[in-house]
CSV table of C-alpha atoms in Angstrom, one decimal:
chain,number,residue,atom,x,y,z
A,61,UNK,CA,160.4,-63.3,-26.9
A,62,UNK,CA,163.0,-60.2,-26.6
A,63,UNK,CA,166.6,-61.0,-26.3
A,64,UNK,CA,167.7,-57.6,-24.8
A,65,UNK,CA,171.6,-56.7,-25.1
A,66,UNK,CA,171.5,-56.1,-21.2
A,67,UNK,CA,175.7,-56.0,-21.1
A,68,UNK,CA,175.7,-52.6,-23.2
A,69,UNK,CA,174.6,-50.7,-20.3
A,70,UNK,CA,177.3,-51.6,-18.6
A,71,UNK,CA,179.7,-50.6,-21.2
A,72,UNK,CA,177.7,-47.6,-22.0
A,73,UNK,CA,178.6,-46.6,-17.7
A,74,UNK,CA,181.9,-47.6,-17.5
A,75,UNK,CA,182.2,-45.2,-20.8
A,76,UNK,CA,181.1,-42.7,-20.2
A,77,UNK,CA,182.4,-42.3,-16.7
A,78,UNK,CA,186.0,-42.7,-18.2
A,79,UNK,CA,184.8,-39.9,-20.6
A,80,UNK,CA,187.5,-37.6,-22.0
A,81,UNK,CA,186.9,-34.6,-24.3
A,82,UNK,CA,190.9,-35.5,-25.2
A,83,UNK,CA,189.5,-38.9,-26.3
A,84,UNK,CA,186.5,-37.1,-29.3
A,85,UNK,CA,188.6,-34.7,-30.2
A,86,UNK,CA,189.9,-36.0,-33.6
A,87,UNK,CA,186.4,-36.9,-34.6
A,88,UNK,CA,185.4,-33.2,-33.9
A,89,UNK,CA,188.3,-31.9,-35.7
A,90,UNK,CA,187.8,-34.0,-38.9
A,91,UNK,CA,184.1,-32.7,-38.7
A,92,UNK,CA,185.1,-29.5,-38.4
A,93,UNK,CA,182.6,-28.3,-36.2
A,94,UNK,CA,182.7,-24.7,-34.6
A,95,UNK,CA,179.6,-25.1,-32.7
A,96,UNK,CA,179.2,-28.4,-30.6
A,97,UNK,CA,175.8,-30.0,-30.1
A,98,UNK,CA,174.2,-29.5,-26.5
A,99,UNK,CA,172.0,-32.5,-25.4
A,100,UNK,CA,168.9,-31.8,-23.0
A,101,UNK,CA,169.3,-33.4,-19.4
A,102,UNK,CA,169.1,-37.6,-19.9
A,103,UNK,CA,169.8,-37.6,-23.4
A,104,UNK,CA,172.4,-39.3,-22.9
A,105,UNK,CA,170.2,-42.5,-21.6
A,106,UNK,CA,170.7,-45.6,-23.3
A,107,UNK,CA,167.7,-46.5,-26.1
A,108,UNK,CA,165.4,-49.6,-26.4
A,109,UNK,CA,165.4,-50.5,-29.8
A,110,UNK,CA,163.2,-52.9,-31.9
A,111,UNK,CA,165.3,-55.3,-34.3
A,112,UNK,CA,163.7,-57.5,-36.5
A,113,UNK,CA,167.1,-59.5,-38.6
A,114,UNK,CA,164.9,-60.9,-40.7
A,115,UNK,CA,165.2,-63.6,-43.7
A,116,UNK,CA,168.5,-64.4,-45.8
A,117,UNK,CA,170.9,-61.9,-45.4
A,118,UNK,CA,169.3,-60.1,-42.5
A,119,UNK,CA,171.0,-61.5,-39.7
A,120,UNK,CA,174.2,-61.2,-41.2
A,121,UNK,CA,173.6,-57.4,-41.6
A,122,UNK,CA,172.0,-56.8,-38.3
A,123,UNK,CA,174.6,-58.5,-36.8
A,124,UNK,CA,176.9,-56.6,-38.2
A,125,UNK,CA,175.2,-53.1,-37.0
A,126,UNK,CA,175.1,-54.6,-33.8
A,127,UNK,CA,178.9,-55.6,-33.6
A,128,UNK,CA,179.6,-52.1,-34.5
A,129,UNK,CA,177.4,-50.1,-32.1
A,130,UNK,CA,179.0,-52.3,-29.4
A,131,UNK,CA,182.3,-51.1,-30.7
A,132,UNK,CA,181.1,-47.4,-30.5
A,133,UNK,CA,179.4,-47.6,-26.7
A,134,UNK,CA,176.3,-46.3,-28.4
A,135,UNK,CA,173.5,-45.7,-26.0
A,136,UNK,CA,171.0,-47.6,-26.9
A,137,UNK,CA,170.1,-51.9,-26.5
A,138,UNK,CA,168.4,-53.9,-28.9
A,139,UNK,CA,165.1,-56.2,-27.9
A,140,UNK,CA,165.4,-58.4,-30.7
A,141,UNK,CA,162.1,-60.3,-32.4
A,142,UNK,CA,162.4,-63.2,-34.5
A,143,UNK,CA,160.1,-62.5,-37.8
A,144,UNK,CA,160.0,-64.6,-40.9
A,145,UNK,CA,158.0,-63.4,-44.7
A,146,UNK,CA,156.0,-66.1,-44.6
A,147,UNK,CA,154.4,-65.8,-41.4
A,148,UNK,CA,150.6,-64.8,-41.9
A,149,UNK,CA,151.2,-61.8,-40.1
A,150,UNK,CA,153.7,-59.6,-37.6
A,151,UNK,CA,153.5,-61.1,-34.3
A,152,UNK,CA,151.7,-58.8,-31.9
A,153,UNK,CA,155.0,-58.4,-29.4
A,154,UNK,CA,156.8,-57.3,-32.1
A,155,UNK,CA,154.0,-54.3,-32.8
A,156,UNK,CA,153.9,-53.5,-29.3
A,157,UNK,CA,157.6,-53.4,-28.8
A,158,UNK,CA,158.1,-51.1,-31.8
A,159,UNK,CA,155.4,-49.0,-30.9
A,160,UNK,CA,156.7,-48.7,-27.1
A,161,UNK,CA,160.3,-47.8,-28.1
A,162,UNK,CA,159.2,-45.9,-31.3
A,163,UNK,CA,162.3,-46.9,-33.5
A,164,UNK,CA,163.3,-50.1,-34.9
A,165,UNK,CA,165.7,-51.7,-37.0
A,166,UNK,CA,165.1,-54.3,-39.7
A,167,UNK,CA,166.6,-56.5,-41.8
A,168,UNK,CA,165.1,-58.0,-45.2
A,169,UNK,CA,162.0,-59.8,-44.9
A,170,UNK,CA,161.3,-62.3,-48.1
A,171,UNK,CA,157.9,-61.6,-49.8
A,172,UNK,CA,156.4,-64.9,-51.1
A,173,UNK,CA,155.7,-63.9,-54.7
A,174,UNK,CA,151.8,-64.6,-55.9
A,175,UNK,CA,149.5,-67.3,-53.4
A,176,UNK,CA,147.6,-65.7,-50.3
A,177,UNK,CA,150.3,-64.5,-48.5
A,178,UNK,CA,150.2,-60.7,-47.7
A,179,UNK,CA,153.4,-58.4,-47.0
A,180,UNK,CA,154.7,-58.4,-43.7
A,181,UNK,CA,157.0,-54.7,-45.0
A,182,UNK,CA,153.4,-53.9,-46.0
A,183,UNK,CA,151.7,-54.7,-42.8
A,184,UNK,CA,154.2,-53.1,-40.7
A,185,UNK,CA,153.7,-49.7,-42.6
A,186,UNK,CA,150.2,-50.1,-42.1
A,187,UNK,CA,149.8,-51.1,-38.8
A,188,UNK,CA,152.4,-48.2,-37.5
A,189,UNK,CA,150.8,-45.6,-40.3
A,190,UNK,CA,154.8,-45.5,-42.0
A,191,UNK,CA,153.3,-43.2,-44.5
A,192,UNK,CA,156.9,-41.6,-45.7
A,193,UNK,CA,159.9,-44.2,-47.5
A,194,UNK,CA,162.8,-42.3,-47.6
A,195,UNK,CA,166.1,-43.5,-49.6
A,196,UNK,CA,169.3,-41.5,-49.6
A,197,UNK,CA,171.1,-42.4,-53.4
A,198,UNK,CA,175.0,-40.6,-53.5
A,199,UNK,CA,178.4,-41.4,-55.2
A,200,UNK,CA,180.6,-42.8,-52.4
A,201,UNK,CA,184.5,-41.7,-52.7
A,202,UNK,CA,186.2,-45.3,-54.0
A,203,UNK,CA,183.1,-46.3,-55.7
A,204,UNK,CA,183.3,-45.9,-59.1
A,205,UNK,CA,179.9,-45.5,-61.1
A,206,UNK,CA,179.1,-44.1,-64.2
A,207,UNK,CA,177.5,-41.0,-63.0
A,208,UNK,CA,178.6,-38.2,-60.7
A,209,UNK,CA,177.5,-35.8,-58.4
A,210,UNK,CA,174.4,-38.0,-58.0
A,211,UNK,CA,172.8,-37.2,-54.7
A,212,UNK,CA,169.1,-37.7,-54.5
A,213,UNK,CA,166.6,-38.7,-51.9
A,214,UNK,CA,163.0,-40.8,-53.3
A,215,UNK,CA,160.3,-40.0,-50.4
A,216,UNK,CA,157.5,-42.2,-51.2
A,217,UNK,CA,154.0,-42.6,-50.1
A,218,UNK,CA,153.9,-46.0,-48.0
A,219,UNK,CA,150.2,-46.5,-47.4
A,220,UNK,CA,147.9,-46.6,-50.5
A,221,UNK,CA,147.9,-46.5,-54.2
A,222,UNK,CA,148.6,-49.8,-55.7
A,223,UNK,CA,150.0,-51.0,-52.2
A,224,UNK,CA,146.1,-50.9,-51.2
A,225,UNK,CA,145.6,-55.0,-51.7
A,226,UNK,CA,142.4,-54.9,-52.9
A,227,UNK,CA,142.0,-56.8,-55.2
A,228,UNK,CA,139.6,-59.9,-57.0
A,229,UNK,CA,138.5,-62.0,-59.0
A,230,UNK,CA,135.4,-60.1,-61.4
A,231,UNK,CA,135.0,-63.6,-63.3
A,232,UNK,CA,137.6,-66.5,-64.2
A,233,UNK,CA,140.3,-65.0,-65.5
A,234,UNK,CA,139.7,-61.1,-64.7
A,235,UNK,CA,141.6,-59.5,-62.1
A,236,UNK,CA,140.5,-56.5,-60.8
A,237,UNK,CA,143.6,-54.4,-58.7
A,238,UNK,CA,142.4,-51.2,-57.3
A,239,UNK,CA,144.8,-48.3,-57.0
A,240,UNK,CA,143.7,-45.9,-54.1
A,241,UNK,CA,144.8,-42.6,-53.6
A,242,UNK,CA,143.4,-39.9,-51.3
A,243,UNK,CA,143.6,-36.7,-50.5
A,244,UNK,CA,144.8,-36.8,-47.2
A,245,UNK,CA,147.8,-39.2,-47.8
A,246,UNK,CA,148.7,-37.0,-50.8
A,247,UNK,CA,149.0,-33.8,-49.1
A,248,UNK,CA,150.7,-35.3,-46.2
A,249,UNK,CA,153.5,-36.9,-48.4
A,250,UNK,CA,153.8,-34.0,-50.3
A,251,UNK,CA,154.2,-32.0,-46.8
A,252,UNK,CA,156.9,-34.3,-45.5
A,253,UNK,CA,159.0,-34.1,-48.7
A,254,UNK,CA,158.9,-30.3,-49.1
A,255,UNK,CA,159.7,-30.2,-45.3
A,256,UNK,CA,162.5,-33.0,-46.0
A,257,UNK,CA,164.4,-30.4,-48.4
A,258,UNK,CA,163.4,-26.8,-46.6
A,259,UNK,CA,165.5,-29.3,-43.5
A,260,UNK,CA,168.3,-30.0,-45.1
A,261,UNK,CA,168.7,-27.4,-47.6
A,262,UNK,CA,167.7,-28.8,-50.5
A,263,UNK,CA,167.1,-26.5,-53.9
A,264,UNK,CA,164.9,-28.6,-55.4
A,265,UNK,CA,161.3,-31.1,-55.1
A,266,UNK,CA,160.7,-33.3,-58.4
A,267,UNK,CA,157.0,-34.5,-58.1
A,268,UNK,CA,156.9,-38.4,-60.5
A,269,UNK,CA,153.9,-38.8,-61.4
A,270,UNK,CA,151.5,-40.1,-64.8
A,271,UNK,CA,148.8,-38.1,-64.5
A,272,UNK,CA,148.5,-38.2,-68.5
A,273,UNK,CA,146.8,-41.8,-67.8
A,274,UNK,CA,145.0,-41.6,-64.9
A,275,UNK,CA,144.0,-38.6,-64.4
A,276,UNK,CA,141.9,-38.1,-61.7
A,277,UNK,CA,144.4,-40.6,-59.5
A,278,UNK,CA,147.4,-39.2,-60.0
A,279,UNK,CA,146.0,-35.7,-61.0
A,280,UNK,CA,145.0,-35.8,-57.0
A,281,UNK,CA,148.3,-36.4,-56.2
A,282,UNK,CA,149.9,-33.4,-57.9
A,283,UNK,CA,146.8,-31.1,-57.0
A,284,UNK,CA,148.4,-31.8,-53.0
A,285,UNK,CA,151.9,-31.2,-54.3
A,286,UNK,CA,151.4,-27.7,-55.8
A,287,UNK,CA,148.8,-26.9,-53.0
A,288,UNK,CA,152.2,-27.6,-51.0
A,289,UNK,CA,154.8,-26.0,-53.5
A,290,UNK,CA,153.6,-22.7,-53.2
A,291,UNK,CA,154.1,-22.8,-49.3
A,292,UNK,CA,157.7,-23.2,-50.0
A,293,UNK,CA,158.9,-20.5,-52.0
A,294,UNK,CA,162.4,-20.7,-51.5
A,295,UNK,CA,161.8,-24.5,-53.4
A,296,UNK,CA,161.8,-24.8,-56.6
A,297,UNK,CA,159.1,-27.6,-57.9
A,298,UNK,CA,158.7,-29.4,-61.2
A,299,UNK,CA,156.7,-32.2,-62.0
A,300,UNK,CA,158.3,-35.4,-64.4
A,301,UNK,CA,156.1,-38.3,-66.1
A,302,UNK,CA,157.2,-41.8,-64.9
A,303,UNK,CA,158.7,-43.3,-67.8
A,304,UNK,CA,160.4,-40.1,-68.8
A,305,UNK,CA,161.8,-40.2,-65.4
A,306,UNK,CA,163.5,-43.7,-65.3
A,307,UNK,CA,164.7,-42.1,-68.3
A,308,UNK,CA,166.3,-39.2,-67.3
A,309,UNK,CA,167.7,-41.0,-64.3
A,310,UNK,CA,169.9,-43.6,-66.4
A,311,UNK,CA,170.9,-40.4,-68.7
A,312,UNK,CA,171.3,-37.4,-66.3
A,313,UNK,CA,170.4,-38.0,-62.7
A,314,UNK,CA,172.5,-35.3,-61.3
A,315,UNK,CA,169.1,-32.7,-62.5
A,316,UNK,CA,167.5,-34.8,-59.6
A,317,UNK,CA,167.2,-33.6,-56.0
A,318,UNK,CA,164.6,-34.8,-53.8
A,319,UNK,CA,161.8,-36.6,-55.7
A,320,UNK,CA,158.1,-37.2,-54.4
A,321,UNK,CA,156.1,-40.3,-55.8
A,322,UNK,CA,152.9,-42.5,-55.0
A,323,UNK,CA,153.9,-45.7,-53.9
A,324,UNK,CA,154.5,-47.7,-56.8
A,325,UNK,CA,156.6,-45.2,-59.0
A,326,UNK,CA,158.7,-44.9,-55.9
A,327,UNK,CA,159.7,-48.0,-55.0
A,328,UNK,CA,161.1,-48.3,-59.1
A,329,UNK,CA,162.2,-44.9,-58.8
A,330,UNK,CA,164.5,-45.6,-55.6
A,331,UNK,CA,165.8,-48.9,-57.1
A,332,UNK,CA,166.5,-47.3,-60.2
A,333,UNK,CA,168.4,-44.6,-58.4
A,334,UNK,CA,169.9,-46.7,-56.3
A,335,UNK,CA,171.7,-48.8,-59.3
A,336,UNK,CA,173.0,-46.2,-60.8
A,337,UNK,CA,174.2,-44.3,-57.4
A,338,UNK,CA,176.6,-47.4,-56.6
A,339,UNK,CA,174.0,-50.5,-55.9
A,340,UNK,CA,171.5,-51.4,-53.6
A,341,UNK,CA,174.0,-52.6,-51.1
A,342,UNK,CA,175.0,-49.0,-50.2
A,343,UNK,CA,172.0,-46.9,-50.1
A,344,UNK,CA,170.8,-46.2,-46.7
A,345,UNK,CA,166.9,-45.7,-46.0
A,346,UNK,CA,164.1,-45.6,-43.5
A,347,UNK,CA,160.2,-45.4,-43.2
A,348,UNK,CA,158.9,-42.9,-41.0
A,349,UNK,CA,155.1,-41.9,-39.6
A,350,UNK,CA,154.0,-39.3,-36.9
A,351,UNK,CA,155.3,-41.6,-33.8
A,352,UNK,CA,157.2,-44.7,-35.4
A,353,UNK,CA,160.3,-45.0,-37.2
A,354,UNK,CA,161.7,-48.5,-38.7
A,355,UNK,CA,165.1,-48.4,-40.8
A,356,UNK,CA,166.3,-50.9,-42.8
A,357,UNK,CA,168.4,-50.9,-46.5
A,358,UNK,CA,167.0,-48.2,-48.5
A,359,UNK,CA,166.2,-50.3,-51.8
A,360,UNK,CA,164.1,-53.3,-51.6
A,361,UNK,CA,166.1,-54.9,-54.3
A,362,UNK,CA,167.8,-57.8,-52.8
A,363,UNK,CA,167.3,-56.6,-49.7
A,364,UNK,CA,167.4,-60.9,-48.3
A,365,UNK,CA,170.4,-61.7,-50.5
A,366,UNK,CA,170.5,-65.7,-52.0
A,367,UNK,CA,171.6,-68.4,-50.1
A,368,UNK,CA,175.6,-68.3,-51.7
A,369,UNK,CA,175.7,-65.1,-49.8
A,370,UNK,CA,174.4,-66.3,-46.7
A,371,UNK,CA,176.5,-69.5,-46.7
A,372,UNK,CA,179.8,-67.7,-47.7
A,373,UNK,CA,178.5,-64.8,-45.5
A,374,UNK,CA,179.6,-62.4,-47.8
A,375,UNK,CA,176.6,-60.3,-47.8
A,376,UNK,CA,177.4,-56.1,-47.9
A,377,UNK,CA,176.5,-54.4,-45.0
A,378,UNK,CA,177.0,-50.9,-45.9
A,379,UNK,CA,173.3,-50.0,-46.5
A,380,UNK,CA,172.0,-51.1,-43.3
A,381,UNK,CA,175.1,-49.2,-41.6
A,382,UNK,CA,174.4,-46.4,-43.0
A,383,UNK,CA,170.5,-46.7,-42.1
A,384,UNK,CA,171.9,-46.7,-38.5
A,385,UNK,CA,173.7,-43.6,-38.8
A,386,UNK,CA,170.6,-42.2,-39.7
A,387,UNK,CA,168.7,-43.9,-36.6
A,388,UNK,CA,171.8,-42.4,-34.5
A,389,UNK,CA,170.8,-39.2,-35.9
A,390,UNK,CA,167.0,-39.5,-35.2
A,391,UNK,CA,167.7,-40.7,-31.9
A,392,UNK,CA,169.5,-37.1,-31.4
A,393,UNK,CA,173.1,-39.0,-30.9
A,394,UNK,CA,175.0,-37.0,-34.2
A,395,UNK,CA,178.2,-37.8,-32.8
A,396,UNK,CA,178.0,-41.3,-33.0
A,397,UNK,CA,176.3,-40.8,-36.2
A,398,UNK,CA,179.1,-38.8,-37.5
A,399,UNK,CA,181.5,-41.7,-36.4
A,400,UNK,CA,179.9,-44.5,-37.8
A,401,UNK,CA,178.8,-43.2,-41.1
A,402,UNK,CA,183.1,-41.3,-41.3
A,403,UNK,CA,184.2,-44.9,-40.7
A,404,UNK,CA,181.8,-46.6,-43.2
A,405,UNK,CA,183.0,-44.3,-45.8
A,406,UNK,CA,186.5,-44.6,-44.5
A,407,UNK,CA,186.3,-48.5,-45.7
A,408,UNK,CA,184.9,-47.7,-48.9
A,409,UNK,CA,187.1,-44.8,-49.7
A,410,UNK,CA,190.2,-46.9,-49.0
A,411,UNK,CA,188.5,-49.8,-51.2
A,412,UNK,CA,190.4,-52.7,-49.4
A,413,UNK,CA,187.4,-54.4,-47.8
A,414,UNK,CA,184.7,-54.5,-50.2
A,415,UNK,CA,182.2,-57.2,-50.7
A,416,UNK,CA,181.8,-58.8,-54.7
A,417,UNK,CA,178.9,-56.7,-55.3
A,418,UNK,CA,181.2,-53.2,-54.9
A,419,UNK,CA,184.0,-55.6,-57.1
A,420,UNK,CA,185.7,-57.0,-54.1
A,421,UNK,CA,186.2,-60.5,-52.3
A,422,UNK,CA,185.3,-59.5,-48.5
A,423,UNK,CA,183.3,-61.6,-46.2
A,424,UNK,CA,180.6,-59.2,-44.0
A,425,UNK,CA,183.0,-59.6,-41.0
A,426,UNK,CA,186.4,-58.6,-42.7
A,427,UNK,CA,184.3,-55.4,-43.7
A,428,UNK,CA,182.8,-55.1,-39.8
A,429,UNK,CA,186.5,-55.4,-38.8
A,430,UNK,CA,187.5,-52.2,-41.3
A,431,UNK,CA,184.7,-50.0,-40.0
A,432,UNK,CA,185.1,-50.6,-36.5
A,433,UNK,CA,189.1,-50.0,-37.1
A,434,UNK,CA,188.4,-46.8,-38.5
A,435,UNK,CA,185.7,-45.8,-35.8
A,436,UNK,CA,187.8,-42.6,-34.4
């Protein structure tokens, strides 16, 4: 059953008829924009989004998003679903809903290690055809890491390679895991990530692969990505071997720009990455397909949090924040993008409120409190 936030479009009405270009114009003055963003007729209507909180830590987050985009008047309302890991599969509302609205929000979802039970995260990306993982790695200013100028963005294939589940018993005690890759899926990821960087004015796309292995499997994979490369000039495009990868990221991972990687390599990669950019708690991400989006903390790792953290409630909601700035953003609503994601690194900057895992003491509210005090 949905649990709409019916009371925002009230809010959202009473805002915006009290609207006062006096009122934005410190946020567009700290942006520094010369040209302003014109919205087509009825962009401006409020949103149905999907949100799934999730297991451990997940309501705590989502909550915390959703305090937030109150604060803001954002246009959109949430129809929230109630989905656990160890169902046996997504509920067929939730599918429905996500596919009617297009985007949805997500918290952690636990994934019973070993036994029968399959992957809800992997079902979802299935189901909706989530092919692309995207995960944003930076230096935030007042978080001190070991590396700088690390900016990178992993854009993994979701759908295949090791991810395919197929796997069986030959005889008692010989497992056979098949890894599938195709042609299709290869050239399509390869598509979205040189896209991704010609978008955004990226320099560079790092195809991971270890083709020296298997060589017909991942050979097919960087036969799609040169196919692709030479499309984009203006791109440079360099291919890495997986384990020389991981390490070059822990030695030098400002050479890195956006990287392209079969599924498995990618979800290492974008943990890795995401350790050494600041911690998982603080890298925004999404997964995106032709019609569906679903964001949700860029790196899986500890993505449900232990049960200290959910008892204290001291779990860090940066990550899933900064996922919804980029949901504001693919919902076409920058401005409120721009103001939740200048507030979140407000907080961080200022390095009062910060949960233990950024070397603070900060319960998830005290943090919610900051952001939404520095909201302009």
């Amino acid at each position: 059953m949905a649990f709409r936030s019916i009371s925002r479009f009230g809010q959202y009405l009473r805002y915006a008829s009290g609207f006062s270009p006096s009122r934005f114009g410190s946020v567009f003055n700290e942006n520094r924009r010369s040209v302003t963003y014109m919205p087509r007729p009825g962009d401006g209507a409020p949103r149905a989004v999907t949100l799934i909180p999730g297991d451990g830590i997940g309501p705590l987050v989502t909550g915390a998003v959703q305090q937030i985009m109150e604060a803001m008047h954002a246009p959109l309302y949430f129809e929230t679903y109630e989905v656990h890991g160890d169902m046996t599969s997504v509920p067929q509302e939730v599918i429905d809903s996500i596919r009617r609205n297009k985007v949805c929000l997500k918290g952690g979802l636990a994934t019973p290690v070993g036994g029968g039970v399959s992957s809800l995260n992997v079902q979802l990306r299935k189901e909706l055809d989530l092919y692309a993982s995207l995960v944003n790695c930076f230096n935030l200013p007042g978080l001190p890491t070991r590396h700088e100028n690390v900016d990178i963005v992993v854009i993994r294939e979701n759908t295949e390679g090791e991810y395919s589940g197929l796997e069986h018993e030959v005889v008692p005690g010989v497992v056979e895991s098949l890894k599938v890759m195709t042609k299709f899926c290869s050239e399509r990821i390869a598509k979205y990530a040189f896209e991704y960087a010609y978008l955004n004015n990226r320099k560079k796309v790092t195809a991971v692969h270890k083709a020296n292995i298997m060589k017909l499997a991942d050979g097919l994979f960087l036969e799609s990505c040169r196919e692709v490369a030479t499309k984009y000039p203006g791109i440079k495009y360099n291919e890495i071997i997986v384990d020389n990868c991981c390490m070059q990221l822990v030695s030098k991972p400002e050479q890195f720009d956006v990287m392209v990687t079969p599924n498995l390599y990618g979800n290492l990669v974008a943990n890795t990455a995401a350790g050494i950019a600041g911690g998982t708690g603080v890298m925004p991400g999404g997964n995106v397909g032709q019609d569906h989006a679903v964001f949700e903390q860029g790196a899986s790792a500890g993505n449900v949090g232990n049960d200290k953290q959910v008892e204290q409630k001291k779990a860090n909601p940066v990550a899933l924040l900064l996922s919804s700035a980029m949901m504001l953003r693919h919902l076409q609503f920058p401005s409120f993008a721009d103001r939740l994601e200048t507030a979140v690194k407000g907080v961080i900057a200022q390095g009062k409120y910060m949960t233990k895992d950024l070397g603070g003491s900060s319960n998830t509210q005290e943090v919610v409190d900051a952001v939404i005090a520095q909201l302009d």
